[in-house]
Short mmCIF file of C-alpha atoms in Angstrom, two decimals:
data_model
loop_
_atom_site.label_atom_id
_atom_site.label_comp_id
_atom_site.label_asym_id
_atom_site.label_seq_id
_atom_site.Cartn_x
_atom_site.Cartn_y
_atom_site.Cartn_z
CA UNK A 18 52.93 -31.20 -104.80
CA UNK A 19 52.54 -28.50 -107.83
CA UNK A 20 49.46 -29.00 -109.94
CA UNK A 21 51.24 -28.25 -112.69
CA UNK A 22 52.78 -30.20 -115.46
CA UNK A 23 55.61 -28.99 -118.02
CA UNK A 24 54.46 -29.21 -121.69
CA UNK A 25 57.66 -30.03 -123.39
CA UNK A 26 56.53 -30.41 -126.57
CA UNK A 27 53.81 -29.87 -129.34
CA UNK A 28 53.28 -31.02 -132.85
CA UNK A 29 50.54 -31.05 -135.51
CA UNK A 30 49.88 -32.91 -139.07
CA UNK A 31 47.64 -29.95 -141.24
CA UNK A 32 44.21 -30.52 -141.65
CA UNK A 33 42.87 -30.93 -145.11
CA UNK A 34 41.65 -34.38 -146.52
CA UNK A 35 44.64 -36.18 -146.91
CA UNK A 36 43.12 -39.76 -147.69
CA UNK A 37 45.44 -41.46 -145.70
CA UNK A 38 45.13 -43.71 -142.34
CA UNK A 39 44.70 -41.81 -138.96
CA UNK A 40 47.40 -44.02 -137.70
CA UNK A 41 49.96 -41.74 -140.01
CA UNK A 42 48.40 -38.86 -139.01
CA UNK A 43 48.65 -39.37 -135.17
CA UNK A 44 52.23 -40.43 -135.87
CA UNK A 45 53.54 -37.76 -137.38
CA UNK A 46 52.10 -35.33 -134.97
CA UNK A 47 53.57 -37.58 -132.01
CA UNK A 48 57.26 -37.26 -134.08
CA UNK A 49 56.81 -33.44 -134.42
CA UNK A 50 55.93 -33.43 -131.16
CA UNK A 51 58.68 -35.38 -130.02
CA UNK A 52 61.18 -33.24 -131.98
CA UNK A 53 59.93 -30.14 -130.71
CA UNK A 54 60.45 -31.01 -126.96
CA UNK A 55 64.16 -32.69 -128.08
CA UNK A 56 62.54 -36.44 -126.43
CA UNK A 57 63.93 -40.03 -127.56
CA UNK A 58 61.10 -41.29 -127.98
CA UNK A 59 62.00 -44.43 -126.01
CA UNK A 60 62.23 -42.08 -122.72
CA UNK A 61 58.64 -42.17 -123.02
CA UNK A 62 56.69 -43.75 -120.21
CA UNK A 63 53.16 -43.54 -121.25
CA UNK A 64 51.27 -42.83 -123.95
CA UNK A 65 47.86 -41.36 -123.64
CA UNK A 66 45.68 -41.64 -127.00
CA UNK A 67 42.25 -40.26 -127.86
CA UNK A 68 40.26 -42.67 -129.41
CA UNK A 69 38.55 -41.82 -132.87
CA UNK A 70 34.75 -41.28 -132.80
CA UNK A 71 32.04 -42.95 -134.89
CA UNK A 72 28.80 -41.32 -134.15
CA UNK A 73 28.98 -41.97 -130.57
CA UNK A 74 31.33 -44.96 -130.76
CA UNK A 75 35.08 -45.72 -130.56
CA UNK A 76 36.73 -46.25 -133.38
CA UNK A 77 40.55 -47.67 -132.21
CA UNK A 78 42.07 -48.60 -129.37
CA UNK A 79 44.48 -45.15 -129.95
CA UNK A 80 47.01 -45.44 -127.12
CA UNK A 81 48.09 -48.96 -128.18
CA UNK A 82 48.02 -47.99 -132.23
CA UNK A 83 50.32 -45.54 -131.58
CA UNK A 84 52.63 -47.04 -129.53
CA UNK A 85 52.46 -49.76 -132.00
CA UNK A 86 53.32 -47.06 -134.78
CA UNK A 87 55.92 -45.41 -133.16
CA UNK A 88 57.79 -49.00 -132.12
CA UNK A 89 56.99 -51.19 -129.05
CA UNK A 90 59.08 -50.01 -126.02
CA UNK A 91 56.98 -50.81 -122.71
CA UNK A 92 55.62 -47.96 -122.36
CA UNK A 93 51.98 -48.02 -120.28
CA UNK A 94 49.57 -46.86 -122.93
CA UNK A 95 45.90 -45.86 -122.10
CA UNK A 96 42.71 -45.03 -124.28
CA UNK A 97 40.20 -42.29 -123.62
CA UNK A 98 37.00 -41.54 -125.56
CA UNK A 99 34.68 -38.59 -124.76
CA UNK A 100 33.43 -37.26 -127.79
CA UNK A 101 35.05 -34.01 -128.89
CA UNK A 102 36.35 -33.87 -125.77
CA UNK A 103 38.81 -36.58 -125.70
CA UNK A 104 41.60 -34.49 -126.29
CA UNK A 105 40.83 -32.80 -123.15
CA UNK A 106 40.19 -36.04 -121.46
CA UNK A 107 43.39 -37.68 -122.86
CA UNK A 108 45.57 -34.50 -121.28
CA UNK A 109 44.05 -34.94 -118.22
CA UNK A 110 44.83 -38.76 -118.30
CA UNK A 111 47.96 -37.62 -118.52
CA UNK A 112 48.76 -34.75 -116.08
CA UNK A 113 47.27 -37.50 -113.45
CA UNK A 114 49.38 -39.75 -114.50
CA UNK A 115 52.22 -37.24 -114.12
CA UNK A 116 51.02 -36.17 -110.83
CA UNK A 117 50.85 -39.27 -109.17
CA UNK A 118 54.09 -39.91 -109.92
CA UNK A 119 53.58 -42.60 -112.30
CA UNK A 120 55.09 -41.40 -115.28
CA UNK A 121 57.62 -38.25 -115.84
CA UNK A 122 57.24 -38.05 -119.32
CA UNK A 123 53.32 -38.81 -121.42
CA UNK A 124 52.69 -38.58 -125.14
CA UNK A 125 49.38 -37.44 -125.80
CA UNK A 126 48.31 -37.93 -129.60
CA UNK A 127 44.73 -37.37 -131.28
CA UNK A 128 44.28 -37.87 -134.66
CA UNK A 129 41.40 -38.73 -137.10
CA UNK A 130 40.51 -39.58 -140.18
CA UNK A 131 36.92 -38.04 -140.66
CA UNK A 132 33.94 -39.22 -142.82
CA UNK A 133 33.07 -36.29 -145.66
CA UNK A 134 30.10 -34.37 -144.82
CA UNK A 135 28.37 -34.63 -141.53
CA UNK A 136 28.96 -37.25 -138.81
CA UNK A 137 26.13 -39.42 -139.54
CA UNK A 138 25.09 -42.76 -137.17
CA UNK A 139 25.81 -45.87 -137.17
CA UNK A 140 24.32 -48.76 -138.75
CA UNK A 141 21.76 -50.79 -136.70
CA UNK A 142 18.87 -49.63 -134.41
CA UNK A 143 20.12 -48.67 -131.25
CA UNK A 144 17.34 -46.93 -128.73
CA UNK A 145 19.62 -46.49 -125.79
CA UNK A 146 21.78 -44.30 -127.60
CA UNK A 147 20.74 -40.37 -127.92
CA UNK A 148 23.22 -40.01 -130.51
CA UNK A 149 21.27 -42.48 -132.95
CA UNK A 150 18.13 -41.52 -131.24
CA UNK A 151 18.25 -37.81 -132.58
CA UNK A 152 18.62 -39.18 -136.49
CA UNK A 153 16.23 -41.57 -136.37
CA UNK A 154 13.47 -39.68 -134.09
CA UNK A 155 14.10 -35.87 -134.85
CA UNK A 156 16.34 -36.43 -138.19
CA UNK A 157 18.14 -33.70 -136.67
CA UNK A 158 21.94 -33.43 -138.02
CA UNK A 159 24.86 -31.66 -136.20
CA UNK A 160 24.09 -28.35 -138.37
CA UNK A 161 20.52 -28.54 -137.31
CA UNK A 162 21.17 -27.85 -133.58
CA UNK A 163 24.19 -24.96 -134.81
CA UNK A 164 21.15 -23.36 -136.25
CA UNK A 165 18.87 -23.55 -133.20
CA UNK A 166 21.74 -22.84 -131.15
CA UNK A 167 21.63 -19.35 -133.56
CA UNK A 168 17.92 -18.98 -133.73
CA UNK A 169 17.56 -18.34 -129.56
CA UNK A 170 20.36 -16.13 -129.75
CA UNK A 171 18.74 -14.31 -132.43
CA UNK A 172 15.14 -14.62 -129.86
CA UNK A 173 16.56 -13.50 -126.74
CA UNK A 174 19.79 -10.53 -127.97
CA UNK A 175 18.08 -9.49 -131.00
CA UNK A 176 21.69 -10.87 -132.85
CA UNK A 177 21.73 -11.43 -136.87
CA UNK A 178 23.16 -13.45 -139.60
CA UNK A 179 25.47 -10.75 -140.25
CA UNK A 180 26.60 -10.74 -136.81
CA UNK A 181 27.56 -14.57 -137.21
CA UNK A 182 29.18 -13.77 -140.16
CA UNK A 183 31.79 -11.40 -138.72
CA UNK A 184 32.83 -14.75 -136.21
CA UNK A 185 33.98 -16.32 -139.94
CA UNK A 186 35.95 -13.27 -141.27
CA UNK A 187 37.61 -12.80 -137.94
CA UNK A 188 38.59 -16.40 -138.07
CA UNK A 189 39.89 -16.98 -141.54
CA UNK A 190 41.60 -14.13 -141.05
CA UNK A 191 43.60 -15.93 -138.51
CA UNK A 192 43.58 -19.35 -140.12
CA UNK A 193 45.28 -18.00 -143.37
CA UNK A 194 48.26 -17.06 -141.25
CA UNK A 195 47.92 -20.59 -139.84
CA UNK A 196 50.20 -23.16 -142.06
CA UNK A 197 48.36 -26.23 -140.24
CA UNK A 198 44.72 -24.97 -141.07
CA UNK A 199 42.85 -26.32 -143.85
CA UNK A 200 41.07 -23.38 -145.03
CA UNK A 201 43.86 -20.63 -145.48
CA UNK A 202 41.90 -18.06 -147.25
CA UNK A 203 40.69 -14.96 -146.29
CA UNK A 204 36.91 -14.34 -146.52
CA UNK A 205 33.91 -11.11 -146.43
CA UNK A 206 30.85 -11.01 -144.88
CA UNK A 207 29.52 -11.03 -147.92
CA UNK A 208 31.35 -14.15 -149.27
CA UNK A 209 30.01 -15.92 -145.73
CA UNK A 210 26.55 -14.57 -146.81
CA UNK A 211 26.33 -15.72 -150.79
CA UNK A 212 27.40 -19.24 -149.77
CA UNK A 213 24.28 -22.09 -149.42
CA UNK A 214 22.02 -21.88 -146.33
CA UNK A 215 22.72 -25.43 -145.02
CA UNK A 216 19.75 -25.05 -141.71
CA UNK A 217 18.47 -21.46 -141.52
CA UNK A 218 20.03 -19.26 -140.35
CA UNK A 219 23.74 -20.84 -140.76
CA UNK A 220 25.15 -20.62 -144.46
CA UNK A 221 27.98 -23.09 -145.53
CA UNK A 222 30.32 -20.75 -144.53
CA UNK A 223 29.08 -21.02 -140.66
CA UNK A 224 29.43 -24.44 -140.28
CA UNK A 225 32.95 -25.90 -139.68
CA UNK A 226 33.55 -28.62 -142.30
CA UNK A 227 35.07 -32.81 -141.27
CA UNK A 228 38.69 -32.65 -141.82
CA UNK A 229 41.24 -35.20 -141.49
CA UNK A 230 44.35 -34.31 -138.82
CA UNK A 231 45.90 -34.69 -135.84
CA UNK A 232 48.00 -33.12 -132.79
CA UNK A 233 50.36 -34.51 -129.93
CA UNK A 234 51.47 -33.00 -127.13
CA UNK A 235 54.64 -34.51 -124.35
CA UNK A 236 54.01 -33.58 -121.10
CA UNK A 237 55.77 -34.17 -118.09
CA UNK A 238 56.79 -33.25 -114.53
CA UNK A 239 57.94 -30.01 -113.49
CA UNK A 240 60.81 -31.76 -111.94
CA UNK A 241 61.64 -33.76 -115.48
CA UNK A 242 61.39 -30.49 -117.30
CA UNK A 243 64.01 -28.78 -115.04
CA UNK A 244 66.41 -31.65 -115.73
CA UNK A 245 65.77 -31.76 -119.34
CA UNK A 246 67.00 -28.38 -119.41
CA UNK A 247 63.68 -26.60 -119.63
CA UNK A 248 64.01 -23.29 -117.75
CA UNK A 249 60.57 -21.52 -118.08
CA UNK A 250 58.15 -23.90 -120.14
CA UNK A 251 54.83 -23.59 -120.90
CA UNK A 252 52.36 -24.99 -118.05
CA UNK A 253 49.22 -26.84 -117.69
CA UNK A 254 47.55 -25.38 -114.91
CA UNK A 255 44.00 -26.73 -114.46
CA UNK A 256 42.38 -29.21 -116.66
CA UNK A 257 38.35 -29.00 -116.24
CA UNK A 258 35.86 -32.27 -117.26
CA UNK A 259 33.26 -31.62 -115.61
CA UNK A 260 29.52 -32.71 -116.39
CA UNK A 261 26.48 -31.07 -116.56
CA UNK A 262 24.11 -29.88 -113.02
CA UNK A 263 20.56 -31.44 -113.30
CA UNK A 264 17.96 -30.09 -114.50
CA UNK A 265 19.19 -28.88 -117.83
CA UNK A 266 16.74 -26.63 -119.25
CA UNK A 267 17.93 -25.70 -122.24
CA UNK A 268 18.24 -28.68 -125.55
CA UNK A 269 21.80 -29.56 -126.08
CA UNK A 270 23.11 -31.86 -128.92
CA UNK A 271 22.58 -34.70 -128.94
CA UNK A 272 19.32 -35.10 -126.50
CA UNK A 273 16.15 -34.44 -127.84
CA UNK A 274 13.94 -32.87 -124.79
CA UNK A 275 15.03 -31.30 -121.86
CA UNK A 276 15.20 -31.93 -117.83
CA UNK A 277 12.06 -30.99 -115.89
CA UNK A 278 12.52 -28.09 -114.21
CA UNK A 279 8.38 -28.17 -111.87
CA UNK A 280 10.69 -29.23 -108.62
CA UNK A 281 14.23 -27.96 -108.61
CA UNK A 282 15.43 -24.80 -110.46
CA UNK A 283 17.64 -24.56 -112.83
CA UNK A 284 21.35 -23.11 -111.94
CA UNK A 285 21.86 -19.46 -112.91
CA UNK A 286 24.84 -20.67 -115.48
CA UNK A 287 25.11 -23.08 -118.28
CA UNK A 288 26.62 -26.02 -118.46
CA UNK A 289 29.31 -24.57 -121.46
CA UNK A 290 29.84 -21.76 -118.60
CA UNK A 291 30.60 -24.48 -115.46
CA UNK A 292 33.09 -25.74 -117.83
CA UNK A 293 35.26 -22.47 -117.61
CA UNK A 294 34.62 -21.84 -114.33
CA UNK A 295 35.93 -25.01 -112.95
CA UNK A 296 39.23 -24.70 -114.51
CA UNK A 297 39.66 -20.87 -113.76
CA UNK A 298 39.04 -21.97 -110.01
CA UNK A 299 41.47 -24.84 -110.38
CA UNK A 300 43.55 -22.22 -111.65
CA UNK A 301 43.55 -19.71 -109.30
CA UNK A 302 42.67 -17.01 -112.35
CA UNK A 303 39.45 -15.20 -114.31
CA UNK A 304 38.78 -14.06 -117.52
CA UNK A 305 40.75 -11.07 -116.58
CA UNK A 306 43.86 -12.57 -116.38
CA UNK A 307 43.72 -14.11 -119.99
CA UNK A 308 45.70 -13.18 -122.65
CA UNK A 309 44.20 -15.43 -125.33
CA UNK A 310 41.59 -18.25 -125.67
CA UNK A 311 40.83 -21.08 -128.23
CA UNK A 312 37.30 -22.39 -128.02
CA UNK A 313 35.09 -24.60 -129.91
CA UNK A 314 33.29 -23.02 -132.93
CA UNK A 315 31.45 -25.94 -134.50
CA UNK A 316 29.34 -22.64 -135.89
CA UNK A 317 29.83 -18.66 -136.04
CA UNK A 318 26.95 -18.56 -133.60
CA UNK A 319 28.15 -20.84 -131.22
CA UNK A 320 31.51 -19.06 -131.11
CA UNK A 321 30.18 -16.25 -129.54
CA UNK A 322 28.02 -18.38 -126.80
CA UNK A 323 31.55 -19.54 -126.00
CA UNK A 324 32.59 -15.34 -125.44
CA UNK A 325 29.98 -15.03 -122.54
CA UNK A 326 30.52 -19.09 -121.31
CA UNK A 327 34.22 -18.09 -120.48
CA UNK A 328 33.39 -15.31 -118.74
CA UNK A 329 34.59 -12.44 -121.74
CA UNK A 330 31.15 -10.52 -121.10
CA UNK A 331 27.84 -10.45 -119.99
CA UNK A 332 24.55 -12.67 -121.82
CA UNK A 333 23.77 -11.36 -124.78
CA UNK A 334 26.83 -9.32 -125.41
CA UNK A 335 28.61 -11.96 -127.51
CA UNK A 336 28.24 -9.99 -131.06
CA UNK A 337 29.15 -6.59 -129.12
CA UNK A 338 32.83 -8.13 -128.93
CA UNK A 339 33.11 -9.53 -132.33
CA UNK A 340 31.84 -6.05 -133.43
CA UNK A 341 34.17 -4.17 -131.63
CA UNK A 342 36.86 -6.73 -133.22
CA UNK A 343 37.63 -7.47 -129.70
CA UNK A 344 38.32 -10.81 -130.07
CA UNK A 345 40.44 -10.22 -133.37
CA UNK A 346 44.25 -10.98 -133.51
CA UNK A 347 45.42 -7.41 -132.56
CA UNK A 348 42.06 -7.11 -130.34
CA UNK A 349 41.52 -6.76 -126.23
CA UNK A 350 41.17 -10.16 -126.26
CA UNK A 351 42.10 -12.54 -129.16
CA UNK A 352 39.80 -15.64 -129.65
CA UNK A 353 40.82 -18.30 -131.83
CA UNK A 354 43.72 -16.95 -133.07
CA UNK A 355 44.86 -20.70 -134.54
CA UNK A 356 41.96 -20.18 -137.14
CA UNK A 357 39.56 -22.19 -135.36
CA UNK A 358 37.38 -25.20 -137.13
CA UNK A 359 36.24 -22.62 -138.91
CA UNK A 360 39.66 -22.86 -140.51
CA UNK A 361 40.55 -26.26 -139.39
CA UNK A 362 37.62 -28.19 -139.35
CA UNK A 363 36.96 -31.19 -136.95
CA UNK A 364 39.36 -34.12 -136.49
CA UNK A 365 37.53 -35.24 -133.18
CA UNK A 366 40.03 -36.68 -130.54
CA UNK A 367 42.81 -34.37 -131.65
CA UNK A 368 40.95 -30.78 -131.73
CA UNK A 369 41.30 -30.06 -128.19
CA UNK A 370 45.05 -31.36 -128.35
CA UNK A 371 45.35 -28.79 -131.01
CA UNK A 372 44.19 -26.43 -129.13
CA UNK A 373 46.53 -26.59 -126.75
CA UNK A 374 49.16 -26.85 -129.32
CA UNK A 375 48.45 -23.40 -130.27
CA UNK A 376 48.39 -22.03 -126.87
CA UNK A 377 51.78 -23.62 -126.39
CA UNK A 378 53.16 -22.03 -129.33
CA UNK A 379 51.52 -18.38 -128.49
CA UNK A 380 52.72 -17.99 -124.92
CA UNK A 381 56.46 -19.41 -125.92
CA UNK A 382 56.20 -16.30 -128.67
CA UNK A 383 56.42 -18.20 -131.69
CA UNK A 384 53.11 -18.28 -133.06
CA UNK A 385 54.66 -15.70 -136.20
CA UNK A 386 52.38 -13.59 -138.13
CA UNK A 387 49.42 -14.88 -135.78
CA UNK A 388 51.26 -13.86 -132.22
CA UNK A 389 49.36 -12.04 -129.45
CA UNK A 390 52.27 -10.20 -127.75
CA UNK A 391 53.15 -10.91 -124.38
CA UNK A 392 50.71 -14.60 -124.09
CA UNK A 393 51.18 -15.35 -120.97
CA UNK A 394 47.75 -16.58 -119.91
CA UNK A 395 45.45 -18.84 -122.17
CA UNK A 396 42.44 -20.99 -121.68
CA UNK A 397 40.78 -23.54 -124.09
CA UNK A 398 37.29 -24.49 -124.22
CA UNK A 399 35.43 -27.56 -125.93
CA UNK A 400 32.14 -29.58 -125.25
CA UNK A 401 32.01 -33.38 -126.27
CA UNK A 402 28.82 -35.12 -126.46
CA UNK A 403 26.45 -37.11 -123.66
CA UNK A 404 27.88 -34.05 -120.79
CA UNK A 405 31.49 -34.30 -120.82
CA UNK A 406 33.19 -30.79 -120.85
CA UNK A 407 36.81 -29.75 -121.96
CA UNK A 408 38.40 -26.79 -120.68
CA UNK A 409 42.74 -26.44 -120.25
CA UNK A 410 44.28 -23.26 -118.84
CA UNK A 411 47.99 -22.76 -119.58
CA UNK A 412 50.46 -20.61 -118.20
CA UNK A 413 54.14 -18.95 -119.15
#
């Protein structure tokens, strides 16, 4: 049995801050969607949602609301909530589904309708939870771990604030060619560097904003696709969740302290890094086969952690590429060529959905003024809270 699946069809709302329910966000992506892969929507068999996040809770039940939304019709529906990488999750749902011969045709939808500002807890007091644990103990926001994230880069490669700000540039860059992004308006370094220091050394223009969107993707079998009339689609190739290796030595969001490392050593690679290299071995590809790559840039810093976790280059040489404009559209290897959240901004269960979206569109060729020519090969690459990672490869 192939380990592929066929993605038929992709479809986005724009990002912005619309005001409006995340249940008519979701569904219009799942329509586009629908369109786009030329789908009846009642030939659907399942529909895989990813579940809005609250601070470390569920917010809906999203496979059910949208199948509600888009009109009863039997379909199985299933939920799946990992943070911010649900999206991943929820494709992965749905390629097993697929695979086991359960369904030949799965809507995936993600869609959210975020809080303004930062993602703040819950009310209550809840001391088995590290996501309310980190407020309450440490006080310590999302930005506040971006900026530590960017202080030991800073510590151990010698990297600067105008390093990080190049990672903005090159990405609004892209996301003004992007008619889905939020932000569509080319910026300077020095523009990234007047705007407010929100946790030293990340300025406003660092940190990606909350933003209110959604994405949906139809999958299916390889089999379904050649009947549908689908000669050459776009694949999904390898779909990688996996969780961190104990010990972890180095603070992630959201814990507060780190593993003990007196008895067992640590593993020469990250966690971020075992992400990527799961699905490129699932794949049967590395780094140098890729063509493009989308990966999570909650801040400029991080962005370029992400270069060296997916195997672009060596520790430390993250800034080198950005530089270089290596990782520009037009460069060796383009990196968040949809605009990123720097452009976007975070609607949690749909971002990695969208970031398959663009893939999809960039290795069919119709990406337009934002095209890398001849996409063939593309990976994604998110992290979602409390260990679970997000990583797609897709193929043309």
């Amino acid at each position: 049995m192939s380990g592929e699946v066929a993605v038929l069809g992709a479809g986005m709302h724009p990002w912005g801050k619309w005001g409006r329910s995340f249940v008519q966000y979701g569904t219009a992506a799942a329509r586009a969607a629908l369109a786009d892969a030329g789908i009846d929507w009642r030939q659907v068999q399942s529909v895989v949602g990813a579940d809005t996040m609250r601070c470390g809770y569920p917010g809906y039940v999203a496979g059910a609301t949208f199948a509600q939304a888009l009109g009863w019709q039997g379909a199985r529906v299933s939920s799946v909530y990992a943070a911010c990488a649900s999206g991943a999750q929820a494709i992965n749902t749905a390629r097993s589904q697929i695979l086991a011969g359960m369904a030949d045709v799965v809507l995936v939808v993600g869609a959210d309708a975020a809080p303004k500002g930062f993602f703040a807890p819950a009310g209550g007091d809840r001391p088995d939870d590290p996501d309310w644990l980190r407020f309450r103990v440490l006080g310590a926001t999302n930005p506040a771990y971006f900026a530590l994230y960017a202080r030991r880069r800073i510590a151990l490669y010698g990297e600067s604030a105008e390093d990080f700000a190049l990672v903005k540039v090159k990405n609004a860059a892209a996301g003004a060619l992007n008619p889905n992004a939020r932000y569509r308006k080319a910026v300077s370094a020095e523009e990234v560097a007047a705007s407010a220091v929100v946790a030293d050394p990340l300025r406003l223009l660092d940190i990606c904003a909350t933003s209110d969107g959604a994405a949906a993707l139809v999958l299916s079998s390889m089999d379904f696709a050649r009947r549908h009339g689908a000669g050459e689609p776009v694949r999904i190739r390898a779909v990688s969740t996996v969780s961190p290796t104990y010990p972890r030595a180095v603070i992630d969001l959201p814990d507060i302290a780190t593993d003990s490392a007196a008895a067992v050593d640590p593993l020469p690679q990250s966690f971020r890094a075992s992400i990527a290299r799961a699905a490129y071995e699932e794949a049967g590809i590395g780094p140098e086969d890729l063509s493009l790559a989308e990966v999570y840039d909650l801040s400029t810093a991080l962005e370029l952690e992400w270069y060296e976790d997916i195997g672009l280059c060596g520790a430390g040489e993250g800034a080198k590429l950005v530089r270089e404009g290596a990782t520009a559209l037009g460069g060796r290897i383009p990196v968040n060529v949809s605009g990123g959240l720097a452009s976007f901004g975070e609607a949690v269960p749909a971002q990695a959905i969208a970031q398959v979206c663009e893939l999809t569109w960039q290795l069919r060729g119709m990406a337009g003024p934002r095209q890398v020519p001849g996409a063939r090969t593309g990976i994604t690459a998110n992290q979602g809270l409390f260990g679970h990672g997000s990583a797609v490869v897709a193929v043309r």
